[in-house]
Short mmCIF file of C-alpha atoms and ligand atoms in Angstrom, two decimals:
data_model
loop_
_atom_site.label_atom_id
_atom_site.label_comp_id
_atom_site.label_asym_id
_atom_site.label_seq_id
_atom_site.Cartn_x
_atom_site.Cartn_y
_atom_site.Cartn_z
CA MET A 1 72.44 97.25 126.48
CA SER A 2 76.23 97.36 126.82
CA LYS A 3 77.64 97.93 130.31
CA ILE A 4 81.24 98.35 131.38
CA ALA A 5 82.86 99.38 134.66
CA LEU A 6 86.32 100.08 136.02
CA LYS A 7 87.38 99.59 139.61
CA ASN A 8 90.60 100.15 141.56
CA ALA A 9 91.72 102.70 138.98
CA LYS A 10 93.26 106.15 139.07
CA ILE A 11 90.81 107.92 136.79
CA TYR A 12 91.70 111.42 135.65
CA VAL A 13 88.63 113.63 136.10
CA GLU A 14 90.11 117.12 135.92
CA LYS A 15 93.17 119.00 137.15
CA GLY A 16 94.09 117.54 140.55
CA VAL A 17 90.93 115.39 140.73
CA PHE A 18 91.01 111.60 140.35
CA ALA A 19 88.38 108.90 140.88
CA GLN A 20 88.58 105.19 141.61
CA ALA A 21 85.71 103.70 139.65
CA LEU A 22 83.63 104.38 136.58
CA TYR A 23 80.43 102.91 135.20
CA ALA A 24 79.15 103.31 131.63
CA GLU A 25 75.98 102.13 129.96
CA ASP A 26 75.21 102.28 126.25
CA GLY A 27 78.43 104.08 125.57
CA ILE A 28 77.78 106.92 128.02
CA ILE A 29 79.43 107.37 131.41
CA ARG A 30 76.79 107.18 134.16
CA ALA A 31 78.86 107.35 137.33
CA VAL A 32 82.40 108.21 138.43
CA GLY A 33 83.63 108.07 142.01
CA LYS A 34 84.80 105.74 144.76
CA ASN A 35 84.57 101.95 144.37
CA GLU A 36 81.93 101.69 147.09
CA ASP A 37 79.71 104.35 145.52
CA VAL A 38 79.96 103.24 141.89
CA LEU A 39 80.14 99.44 142.01
CA PRO A 40 76.64 98.93 143.50
CA LEU A 41 75.22 100.64 140.38
CA CYS A 42 76.90 98.28 137.95
CA GLY A 43 74.57 95.26 138.03
CA ASP A 44 75.76 92.68 135.52
CA ALA A 45 78.31 94.98 133.87
CA GLN A 46 81.70 93.72 132.73
CA ILE A 47 83.90 94.98 135.58
CA ILE A 48 87.59 95.55 134.87
CA ASP A 49 89.95 95.60 137.84
CA CYS A 50 92.60 98.16 136.89
CA GLY A 51 94.89 97.31 139.81
CA GLY A 52 95.70 100.98 140.44
CA LYS A 53 96.46 101.83 136.81
CA THR A 54 95.88 105.32 135.44
CA VAL A 55 92.92 106.00 133.14
CA VAL A 56 92.58 109.04 130.89
CA PRO A 57 89.99 110.08 128.31
CA GLY A 58 90.70 108.64 124.86
CA PHE A 59 93.11 110.82 122.90
CA ASN A 60 91.62 112.85 120.07
CA ASP A 61 94.08 113.77 117.31
CA SER A 62 92.94 117.18 116.07
CA HIS A 63 94.73 116.94 112.74
CA MET A 64 96.11 113.95 110.85
CA HIS A 65 95.65 111.90 107.67
CA LEU A 66 94.48 108.42 108.69
CA LEU A 67 94.08 106.91 105.24
CA MET A 68 97.51 108.13 104.24
CA VAL A 69 98.90 106.46 107.36
CA GLY A 70 97.32 103.23 106.11
CA ILE A 71 98.67 103.65 102.59
CA GLY A 72 102.13 104.17 104.09
CA MET A 73 101.78 101.08 106.30
CA ALA A 74 100.92 98.98 103.24
CA GLN A 75 104.13 99.99 101.49
CA ALA A 76 107.68 98.83 102.04
CA ASP A 77 109.56 101.04 104.50
CA ILE A 78 112.66 102.16 102.61
CA THR A 79 113.35 105.24 104.72
CA LYS A 80 116.19 103.58 106.60
CA ALA A 81 117.95 101.99 103.63
CA THR A 82 121.74 102.27 103.96
CA SER A 83 122.72 101.31 100.39
CA ALA A 84 121.33 100.30 97.02
CA ASP A 85 121.89 96.66 98.04
CA HIS A 86 119.97 97.26 101.24
CA LEU A 87 117.04 98.56 99.15
CA VAL A 88 117.08 95.26 97.28
CA GLU A 89 117.01 93.32 100.55
CA ILE A 90 114.09 95.38 101.87
CA GLY A 91 112.20 94.90 98.60
CA LYS A 92 112.70 91.13 98.64
CA ALA A 93 111.59 90.83 102.26
CA PHE A 94 108.53 92.94 101.49
CA LEU A 95 107.49 90.61 98.65
CA GLU A 96 107.90 87.63 101.01
CA SER A 97 105.58 89.13 103.61
CA HIS A 98 103.06 90.87 101.29
CA PRO A 99 101.58 88.34 98.83
CA GLN A 100 99.32 90.98 97.23
CA ALA A 101 102.42 92.95 96.18
CA ARG A 102 103.54 89.97 94.10
CA LYS A 103 100.66 90.81 91.75
CA ARG A 104 100.41 94.55 92.02
CA GLY A 105 104.08 95.52 92.38
CA ILE A 106 105.90 97.75 94.84
CA GLN A 107 105.49 101.50 95.28
CA ALA A 108 107.48 102.96 98.15
CA VAL A 109 108.82 106.34 99.19
CA GLY A 110 111.77 107.54 101.19
CA TRP A 111 115.25 106.42 100.11
CA ASN A 112 117.99 109.00 100.44
CA GLN A 113 121.46 108.26 99.09
CA ASP A 114 122.91 110.93 101.39
CA LEU A 115 122.17 108.50 104.23
CA PHE A 116 123.83 105.57 102.44
CA VAL A 117 126.93 104.20 104.13
CA GLY A 118 129.96 103.94 101.87
CA ASP A 119 128.89 103.92 98.21
CA LYS A 120 126.40 106.76 97.79
CA ARG A 121 125.45 105.97 94.17
CA LEU A 122 121.78 106.23 93.20
CA PRO A 123 119.95 102.92 92.83
CA THR A 124 119.24 101.89 89.22
CA ARG A 125 116.88 99.57 87.34
CA TRP A 126 119.54 96.84 87.57
CA ASP A 127 119.34 96.96 91.36
CA LEU A 128 115.55 96.87 91.39
CA ASP A 129 115.44 94.03 88.87
CA LYS A 130 117.13 91.92 91.55
CA ILE A 131 113.92 92.34 93.60
CA SER A 132 111.83 91.35 90.58
CA ALA A 133 111.85 92.07 86.86
CA ASP A 134 108.33 90.67 86.38
CA ILE A 135 106.23 93.11 88.42
CA PRO A 136 106.45 96.92 88.40
CA ILE A 137 108.62 98.47 91.11
CA ILE A 138 109.04 102.17 91.80
CA LEU A 139 111.07 103.52 94.72
CA GLU A 140 110.78 107.25 95.24
CA ARG A 141 113.55 109.39 96.70
CA VAL A 142 112.59 111.17 99.93
CA CYS A 143 112.37 114.54 98.09
CA GLY A 144 109.66 113.33 95.69
CA HIS A 145 111.49 114.70 92.62
CA VAL A 146 113.46 111.57 91.68
CA VAL A 147 112.44 107.92 91.44
CA THR A 148 114.10 104.68 90.44
CA VAL A 149 112.03 102.12 88.54
CA ASN A 150 112.77 98.58 87.42
CA SER A 151 112.82 97.31 83.85
CA LYS A 152 109.15 96.28 84.01
CA VAL A 153 108.05 99.87 84.62
CA LEU A 154 110.20 101.14 81.74
CA GLU A 155 108.64 98.48 79.52
CA LEU A 156 105.10 99.49 80.56
CA MET A 157 105.99 103.15 79.96
CA GLY A 158 107.39 102.22 76.53
CA VAL A 159 110.80 103.73 77.28
CA THR A 160 113.74 102.36 75.25
CA LYS A 161 117.15 103.86 74.44
CA ASP A 162 115.63 105.38 71.29
CA SER A 163 112.63 107.00 73.00
CA PRO A 164 112.27 110.79 73.11
CA GLN A 165 112.16 112.49 76.52
CA PHE A 166 108.76 113.38 78.00
CA PRO A 167 107.93 117.05 78.63
CA GLY A 168 108.68 118.35 82.13
CA GLY A 169 110.97 115.53 83.23
CA THR A 170 113.71 113.12 82.22
CA TRP A 171 114.66 109.46 82.05
CA GLU A 172 118.36 109.10 82.66
CA LYS A 173 120.87 106.96 80.73
CA ASP A 174 123.84 104.80 81.63
CA ASP A 175 127.20 104.98 79.82
CA ASN A 176 125.86 102.89 76.94
CA GLY A 177 122.88 105.19 76.43
CA GLU A 178 120.47 102.65 77.95
CA PRO A 179 117.76 104.01 80.24
CA ASN A 180 119.05 103.30 83.76
CA GLY A 181 115.69 103.51 85.53
CA ILE A 182 116.28 106.89 87.18
CA LEU A 183 113.47 109.33 86.39
CA THR A 184 112.95 112.95 87.39
CA GLU A 185 110.10 115.43 87.85
CA LEU A 186 106.97 114.89 85.70
CA THR A 187 108.33 111.65 84.25
CA CYS A 188 107.87 110.17 87.75
CA TYR A 189 104.09 110.64 87.42
CA ARG A 190 104.08 108.62 84.21
CA ALA A 191 105.83 105.82 86.04
CA ASN A 192 103.32 105.85 88.91
CA ALA A 193 100.49 105.76 86.36
CA VAL A 194 101.44 102.22 85.23
CA PHE A 195 100.26 100.80 88.57
CA GLN A 196 96.72 99.49 88.98
CA PRO A 197 94.70 101.83 91.20
CA TYR A 198 93.90 100.27 94.56
CA SER A 199 90.43 98.80 94.91
CA ASP A 200 87.93 100.04 97.51
CA GLU A 201 88.60 96.91 99.55
CA GLU A 202 92.37 97.52 99.49
CA TYR A 203 91.84 101.10 100.69
CA THR A 204 89.49 99.74 103.35
CA GLN A 205 92.15 97.33 104.61
CA MET A 206 94.70 100.16 104.77
CA PHE A 207 92.28 102.42 106.64
CA LEU A 208 91.49 99.66 109.14
CA MET A 209 95.16 98.90 109.67
CA ALA A 210 95.84 102.56 110.47
CA ALA A 211 92.78 102.74 112.75
CA GLU A 212 93.95 99.65 114.65
CA HIS A 213 97.35 101.26 115.11
CA ALA A 214 95.76 104.49 116.42
CA LEU A 215 93.56 102.55 118.86
CA SER A 216 96.60 100.60 120.09
CA ARG A 217 98.18 103.96 120.96
CA GLY A 218 95.13 105.13 122.93
CA VAL A 219 93.66 107.34 120.21
CA THR A 220 89.86 107.05 120.14
CA SER A 221 89.00 109.96 117.82
CA VAL A 222 90.70 111.43 114.77
CA GLN A 223 90.04 114.61 112.83
CA SER A 224 91.47 113.48 109.56
CA ASN A 225 92.21 115.21 106.29
CA ASP A 226 92.01 112.48 103.66
CA VAL A 227 89.46 114.07 101.33
CA GLY A 228 91.57 116.15 98.95
CA SER A 229 94.82 115.02 100.53
CA ALA A 230 95.07 111.28 99.79
CA PRO A 231 96.12 110.55 96.18
CA MET A 232 92.69 109.51 94.93
CA PRO A 233 89.41 111.15 93.83
CA LEU A 234 87.41 112.85 96.59
CA ASP A 235 84.35 110.67 95.88
CA THR A 236 86.42 107.53 96.42
CA VAL A 237 87.58 108.71 99.85
CA PHE A 238 84.05 109.64 100.91
CA ARG A 239 82.65 106.34 99.64
CA VAL A 240 85.32 104.06 101.13
CA ILE A 241 85.09 105.68 104.56
CA ARG A 242 81.29 105.82 104.59
CA ASP A 243 81.07 102.12 103.72
CA ILE A 244 83.53 101.20 106.48
CA TYR A 245 81.31 102.91 109.07
CA ALA A 246 78.03 101.77 107.49
CA ASN A 247 79.24 98.20 107.97
CA ASN A 248 80.49 98.87 111.52
CA ARG A 249 84.01 97.83 110.60
CA CYS A 250 85.84 100.50 112.62
CA PRO A 251 85.43 101.55 116.27
CA LEU A 252 87.66 104.65 115.94
CA ARG A 253 85.67 107.92 115.71
CA TYR A 254 86.43 109.76 112.48
CA ARG A 255 85.72 113.40 111.58
CA HIS A 256 86.44 114.57 108.04
CA GLN A 257 88.60 117.62 107.39
CA MET A 258 88.02 118.27 103.69
CA THR A 259 90.19 119.93 101.06
CA PHE A 260 88.75 120.97 97.70
CA PRO A 261 90.70 121.94 94.58
CA SER A 262 88.87 125.25 94.09
CA PRO A 263 86.21 127.46 95.69
CA GLU A 264 83.82 126.29 92.95
CA ALA A 265 84.39 122.63 93.82
CA PHE A 266 83.81 123.46 97.48
CA ALA A 267 80.57 125.30 96.64
CA ARG A 268 79.32 122.31 94.63
CA TRP A 269 80.05 120.05 97.58
CA ALA A 270 78.40 122.44 100.03
CA GLU A 271 75.23 122.39 97.89
CA SER A 272 75.21 118.60 97.62
CA ASP A 273 73.13 116.24 99.74
CA LYS A 274 75.35 115.41 102.75
CA LYS A 275 73.56 112.13 103.39
CA GLN A 276 75.64 110.46 100.67
CA TYR A 277 78.83 110.97 102.72
CA LEU A 278 77.41 109.66 105.99
CA CYS A 279 75.60 106.63 107.36
CA GLU A 280 73.63 105.58 110.43
CA ASN A 281 76.85 105.12 112.41
CA ASP A 282 77.48 108.38 114.26
CA ARG A 283 81.18 107.63 114.71
CA LEU A 284 81.62 109.13 111.24
CA THR A 285 81.04 112.89 110.97
CA LEU A 286 81.70 115.71 108.53
CA GLY A 287 83.95 118.47 109.80
CA PRO A 288 85.60 121.62 108.51
CA LEU A 289 86.90 122.87 105.21
CA LYS A 290 90.68 122.38 105.30
CA LEU A 291 92.94 124.86 103.46
CA TYR A 292 96.69 125.08 102.91
CA LYS A 293 98.22 128.54 103.20
CA ASP A 294 101.94 127.75 103.03
CA GLY A 295 104.58 125.00 103.03
CA SER A 296 106.93 123.79 105.75
CA LEU A 297 109.74 125.21 107.85
CA GLY A 298 112.05 122.29 107.02
CA ALA A 299 111.84 123.01 103.28
CA ARG A 300 111.88 126.80 103.91
CA THR A 301 108.53 127.10 102.12
CA ALA A 302 106.59 128.35 105.16
CA THR A 303 105.80 132.00 104.34
CA MET A 304 107.59 134.51 106.54
CA ARG A 305 107.33 138.25 107.13
CA GLN A 306 111.15 138.44 107.25
CA GLU A 307 113.46 136.52 104.92
CA TYR A 308 114.89 133.24 106.18
CA ARG A 309 118.04 134.03 108.17
CA ASP A 310 119.82 131.09 106.56
CA ASP A 311 118.50 131.77 103.05
CA PRO A 312 118.51 135.51 102.35
CA GLY A 313 115.89 136.66 99.88
CA ASN A 314 113.66 133.65 100.54
CA PHE A 315 110.31 134.48 102.19
CA GLY A 316 108.70 131.08 101.57
CA VAL A 317 106.06 129.94 99.08
CA GLU A 318 102.39 130.86 99.33
CA ALA A 319 100.21 127.83 98.63
CA LEU A 320 96.90 129.70 98.35
CA SER A 321 96.50 133.25 97.04
CA ASP A 322 94.69 135.84 99.08
CA ALA A 323 91.94 136.01 96.44
CA GLU A 324 91.28 132.26 96.63
CA MET A 325 91.46 132.26 100.41
CA THR A 326 88.96 135.11 100.55
CA ALA A 327 86.63 133.23 98.19
CA PHE A 328 86.89 130.01 100.26
CA CYS A 329 86.24 131.87 103.51
CA ALA A 330 83.25 133.80 102.11
CA LEU A 331 81.69 130.53 100.93
CA ALA A 332 82.38 128.81 104.25
CA ASP A 333 80.72 131.70 106.03
CA ARG A 334 77.71 131.49 103.73
CA TYR A 335 77.36 127.74 104.37
CA ASP A 336 78.06 128.02 108.13
CA MET A 337 81.16 125.86 107.74
CA GLN A 338 84.16 125.81 110.02
CA VAL A 339 87.51 126.51 108.30
CA VAL A 340 90.87 125.13 109.45
CA THR A 341 94.03 126.21 107.66
CA HIS A 342 97.53 124.82 107.48
CA ALA A 343 99.62 127.89 108.43
CA ILE A 344 103.20 127.58 109.69
CA GLY A 345 105.13 130.78 108.92
CA ASP A 346 104.23 134.06 110.64
CA LYS A 347 103.07 135.63 107.37
CA ALA A 348 100.85 132.67 106.54
CA ILE A 349 99.40 132.83 110.06
CA SER A 350 98.77 136.58 110.07
CA ASP A 351 97.25 136.47 106.56
CA THR A 352 94.98 133.62 107.60
CA VAL A 353 93.95 135.42 110.78
CA GLY A 354 93.10 138.41 108.59
CA ASN A 355 90.90 136.24 106.38
CA TYR A 356 89.16 134.86 109.44
CA GLU A 357 88.64 138.32 110.95
CA ALA A 358 86.71 139.24 107.80
CA ILE A 359 84.19 136.46 108.57
CA LEU A 360 84.04 136.65 112.37
CA ARG A 361 80.55 137.43 113.60
CA GLU A 362 80.45 140.55 115.76
CA GLY A 363 84.07 139.84 116.64
CA LYS A 364 83.26 136.33 117.83
CA ASN A 365 84.18 132.97 116.32
CA PRO A 366 81.07 130.77 116.62
CA LEU A 367 82.14 128.56 113.66
CA ARG A 368 85.44 127.89 115.47
CA HIS A 369 87.81 128.63 112.61
CA GLY A 370 91.28 127.38 113.33
CA LEU A 371 94.99 127.42 112.57
CA ILE A 372 96.65 124.05 112.00
CA HIS A 373 100.34 124.00 113.02
CA CYS A 374 100.48 127.71 114.04
CA GLN A 375 104.25 127.50 114.55
CA ILE A 376 106.07 130.79 113.94
CA THR A 377 104.54 133.65 115.90
CA ASP A 378 105.49 136.84 117.70
CA LEU A 379 103.67 138.18 120.72
CA PRO A 380 101.29 140.58 118.89
CA LEU A 381 100.23 137.72 116.61
CA LEU A 382 99.67 135.41 119.59
CA GLU A 383 97.55 138.10 121.24
CA ARG A 384 95.52 138.53 118.09
CA ILE A 385 94.90 134.77 117.79
CA GLY A 386 93.75 134.73 121.41
CA ARG A 387 91.55 137.80 121.03
CA ASP A 388 89.84 136.24 118.01
CA ASP A 389 89.26 133.03 120.00
CA LEU A 390 90.75 130.90 117.20
CA GLN A 391 91.48 127.20 117.40
CA ALA A 392 95.22 126.48 117.64
CA MET A 393 95.58 122.88 116.42
CA VAL A 394 99.24 122.21 117.15
CA GLN A 395 101.69 119.28 116.92
CA PRO A 396 104.11 119.64 119.85
CA VAL A 397 106.15 116.63 118.66
CA PHE A 398 107.26 118.67 115.62
CA LEU A 399 109.57 120.47 118.07
CA ASP A 400 111.62 117.30 118.46
CA TYR A 401 113.10 118.03 115.02
CA ASP A 402 112.31 121.72 114.54
CA MET A 403 114.07 122.93 117.69
CA HIS A 404 117.29 122.12 115.87
CA GLY A 405 116.47 124.32 112.87
CA VAL A 406 114.21 127.14 113.93
CA LEU A 407 116.94 129.34 115.44
CA SER A 408 118.99 129.39 112.26
CA ARG A 409 115.92 129.99 110.13
CA CYS A 410 114.10 132.58 112.26
CA GLY A 411 116.56 133.95 114.82
CA GLU A 412 116.45 134.00 118.60
CA ALA A 413 113.73 136.58 119.22
CA LEU A 414 111.12 135.08 116.92
CA SER A 415 112.00 131.52 117.99
CA SER A 416 111.39 132.43 121.62
CA THR A 417 107.71 133.17 120.88
CA SER A 418 107.16 130.30 118.42
CA TYR A 419 105.58 126.90 119.12
CA ALA A 420 104.12 128.98 121.94
CA PHE A 421 101.74 126.44 123.39
CA ALA A 422 101.56 127.97 126.88
CA SER A 423 101.07 131.51 125.55
CA LEU A 424 98.40 130.44 123.09
CA LYS A 425 96.42 128.91 125.92
CA LYS A 426 97.02 131.79 128.31
CA LEU A 427 96.02 134.38 125.70
CA GLY A 428 92.69 132.66 124.99
CA ALA A 429 93.25 130.51 121.92
CA GLN A 430 91.54 127.10 121.93
CA LEU A 431 94.46 124.71 122.16
CA SER A 432 94.28 121.17 120.79
CA PHE A 433 96.95 118.57 120.01
CA GLY A 434 97.52 116.35 117.02
CA THR A 435 100.36 114.71 115.13
CA ASP A 436 99.75 115.36 111.40
CA SER A 437 100.42 111.64 111.03
CA PRO A 438 101.94 110.22 108.79
CA VAL A 439 104.31 113.20 109.17
CA GLU A 440 104.83 111.92 112.72
CA ASP A 441 103.55 108.70 114.24
CA CYS A 442 100.11 109.29 115.79
CA ASP A 443 101.55 108.34 119.17
CA PRO A 444 100.19 110.63 121.91
CA PHE A 445 102.97 109.94 124.38
CA ALA A 446 105.89 111.40 122.43
CA ASN A 447 103.61 114.37 121.73
CA LEU A 448 102.75 114.89 125.42
CA TYR A 449 106.39 114.51 126.42
CA THR A 450 107.50 117.19 123.96
CA ALA A 451 104.73 119.60 124.98
CA ILE A 452 105.63 119.23 128.67
CA THR A 453 109.42 119.22 128.46
CA ARG A 454 110.23 120.98 125.15
CA LYS A 455 113.15 118.56 124.94
CA ASP A 456 113.98 116.25 122.05
CA HIS A 457 113.91 112.46 122.32
CA THR A 458 117.44 112.41 123.74
CA GLY A 459 116.43 114.73 126.58
CA ALA A 460 118.22 117.79 125.14
CA PRO A 461 118.48 120.64 125.69
CA GLU A 462 118.73 120.60 129.44
CA GLY A 463 115.93 122.75 130.84
CA GLY A 464 114.01 122.63 127.54
CA PHE A 465 113.80 124.77 124.41
CA PHE A 466 112.37 128.16 125.52
CA PRO A 467 110.85 126.42 128.56
CA GLN A 468 108.51 129.30 129.37
CA GLU A 469 106.26 127.71 126.71
CA CYS A 470 106.06 124.31 128.46
CA VAL A 471 102.57 123.23 129.49
CA ASP A 472 101.98 120.97 132.49
CA ILE A 473 100.72 117.40 132.20
CA TYR A 474 97.14 118.41 133.04
CA ASP A 475 96.98 121.09 130.35
CA ALA A 476 98.65 118.74 127.87
CA VAL A 477 96.19 115.90 128.46
CA ASP A 478 93.30 118.38 128.39
CA ALA A 479 94.48 119.85 125.08
CA TYR A 480 94.60 116.32 123.63
CA THR A 481 91.12 115.38 124.83
CA LEU A 482 88.80 118.21 125.83
CA GLY A 483 90.64 120.73 123.62
CA SER A 484 90.36 118.50 120.56
CA ALA A 485 86.69 117.87 121.41
CA HIS A 486 86.17 121.65 121.42
CA ALA A 487 87.66 121.82 117.91
CA GLU A 488 84.82 119.54 116.81
CA PHE A 489 82.02 121.18 118.89
CA ARG A 490 81.84 118.19 121.25
CA GLU A 491 83.28 119.55 124.52
CA GLN A 492 79.93 119.08 126.27
CA ASP A 493 80.04 115.27 125.95
CA LYS A 494 83.55 114.27 124.87
CA GLY A 495 87.04 114.51 126.33
CA ARG A 496 86.25 114.15 130.05
CA LEU A 497 85.53 111.16 132.26
CA LYS A 498 82.38 112.47 133.93
CA PRO A 499 78.72 111.42 133.91
CA GLY A 500 77.06 112.26 130.60
CA TYR A 501 80.28 112.05 128.58
CA LEU A 502 81.11 109.39 125.99
CA ALA A 503 82.74 106.30 127.46
CA ASP A 504 85.96 106.72 125.45
CA PHE A 505 88.96 106.02 127.65
CA VAL A 506 92.40 104.43 127.86
CA VAL A 507 93.96 102.40 130.67
CA LEU A 508 97.71 103.06 130.78
CA ASP A 509 100.74 101.14 132.04
CA THR A 510 102.32 104.37 133.33
CA ASP A 511 101.01 107.06 135.68
CA LEU A 512 101.53 110.10 133.44
CA PHE A 513 100.77 112.40 136.37
CA THR A 514 103.53 111.25 138.71
CA CYS A 515 106.14 109.45 136.58
CA ASP A 516 109.53 110.72 135.52
CA LEU A 517 108.92 113.02 132.54
CA MET A 518 111.13 110.91 130.26
CA ASP A 519 108.89 107.90 131.02
CA ILE A 520 105.87 109.69 129.54
CA ARG A 521 107.49 109.13 126.15
CA SER A 522 107.52 105.37 126.55
CA ALA A 523 104.07 105.00 128.17
CA ASN A 524 101.73 102.43 126.64
CA PRO A 525 98.01 101.78 126.67
CA VAL A 526 96.87 98.40 127.94
CA LEU A 527 93.18 98.87 127.07
CA THR A 528 91.35 101.24 124.73
CA VAL A 529 87.58 101.62 125.06
CA VAL A 530 85.40 103.49 122.58
CA GLY A 531 81.70 104.05 123.28
CA GLY A 532 81.81 101.67 126.23
CA GLU A 533 83.20 98.80 124.15
CA VAL A 534 86.71 97.39 124.17
CA ALA A 535 88.28 98.49 120.87
CA TRP A 536 91.81 97.29 121.56
CA ARG A 537 93.53 95.51 124.40
CA LYS A 538 96.99 94.32 125.20
CA ASP A 539 97.26 90.57 125.70
CA THR A 540 97.36 90.93 129.47
CA LEU A 541 95.79 93.62 131.62
ZN1 LIG B 601 98.36 117.68 107.59
#
C-alpha cells in the first residue's frame, strides 16, 4: 500500500481556500487540512516537508499531441538556424550526440532562409553533404513545401541529371544541370520515403521522452491526439501506447483523442473490440473522436464568415465538408461517443456548433462535445456555445503570437470578442486549458500567464490585449485542472486536492497566487506526483 503525505505546504483547495497538509493512500487523497489534524493519520507514510511551498493539482492538458512532441524531440532542432553553414553545424552536432542517427540518418523540420543573417540562399545538397554523404539527410523548410536533401537521398531516390521529374513536384538543378538537392511539393514525400520507418521501441523512447518532459513541467494528465495525427498507421499508435502502459513504463495519465480518415473508418473502429487498445493500467483511456474543421489563423486558412481584412476574397479553407461532419457526428451519437473538433475561425465554430446542436439530447450535451481552439467569436456565438454547454478547450498561450496578427486579419470589433476566455466561462461553456504541443511547449506556466494577463512574453501591451477577457489565477488553475478533468468526465475525482480525489499534484517553487504576474511565466515544479507516487522531482526539494 503506497502512502505519501505533505506537510508545511500551501495547498490549493479551491478559490481562496488553502490547506497545510495532505495525506494520500493507494493513489487517493484521504485527508487535507492542518498539519496537526492530518499528520497523525499518516502512520509510516513518506512525509515531504514542503517548507511553505505552494501545491496545486497536477495540470491536465486538454489537447496536445504527445507522441509528436517526442518525435520532434528526437530530431535535430533547425528552427533557429541563421545560415546554410549554421545548418551544417547543427547537423554535425546532432550526429555527435545522437548515435542512432548515424545509422538511420537525419530528418528535421523548420529552417527558414528568411531568418538567415546575411546570405539568404537556400541550402543545397553540397551543404548537407558536409554533415554526411553516407547517411540520408533531409531538412524540411518551415512551410513544409520545400526540402533540401543530401546526395545520399538523391541516390536512394534514383535522381540523376538525366532523370525525368516526378508528378506533382520538382527536383531543382544547379547551373550545370545537376540536381542541387532542393525538392518541392510531392517530390518531398518521395524523399521522406527512403528513410527506414521507426521501430516500436524507437517510438516508445520518443513517447517516454515527451512524457518525462511533461511531468517535469507539472503536467500529470494529457488528452492527446496522436491516433490519426502522428505520421504512422493508427494501429501502430494504439499498439505502441498500449504496450507502454501495459508494461508500466509511463506514470503520465494519457487519454486518446482519435482522428479517423473517414466516417467509415471511424464506424469500423467503433464496432471493434476496445480491449485491444487498452490494458490493465487505468492511466491509459480512450477518449473522444477528434475532427478538424478548418486550418489556422496564421496561415489564413481558418474559415471566416467575413473575408480576411488583410487578404480580401479569402474566407479560409474548410478541412471537413458539412456532409462528412454530419456523418461523423451521427455515428458518434449512435455510438455514444464524445466529439471534439478543431475549429478556429468563426465560420468553422458556428458550423461545428450547428453540427453539435443536431445531436444534442433534449438540448443538453451529456456526451460533452467540444470545440478545440475556439478562437474567433462574436458575442452571439459565445452565447450559443454557452447555452449548448459545450466544452471550450482553449490554448491561451496562442495569444502570445496571435495578438500581433488578429487585429489586421479580423478587425477591432471581432478581435475584442475573440480568445474570449472570461466570456466563455461566464456564459456557461466548460472551459479547459491545453497547449496543442508541439505547436507550443506543453509548459503550463506560460499558458497561465497569458490567460491571466493577456500580455505577450515581453509584457506588452500594457494593460493586456482586450483585458476584459482576462481570467484570474484561480479560474486559470481551475480550467487547467478541474476544467480539463470535466472534459474527460473525471471532475468527480480528478483536478482538486480534496479527499476522494486522485493524488496527482505538483509542488512549485513559486506561489502562483501571490507572486508578481510576470513571475508566473518562469515558475517551476520541484516535485510532480501522480497517483500518490513521485513521477518526477528536481534534484533538491
Ligand atoms: Zn492539435
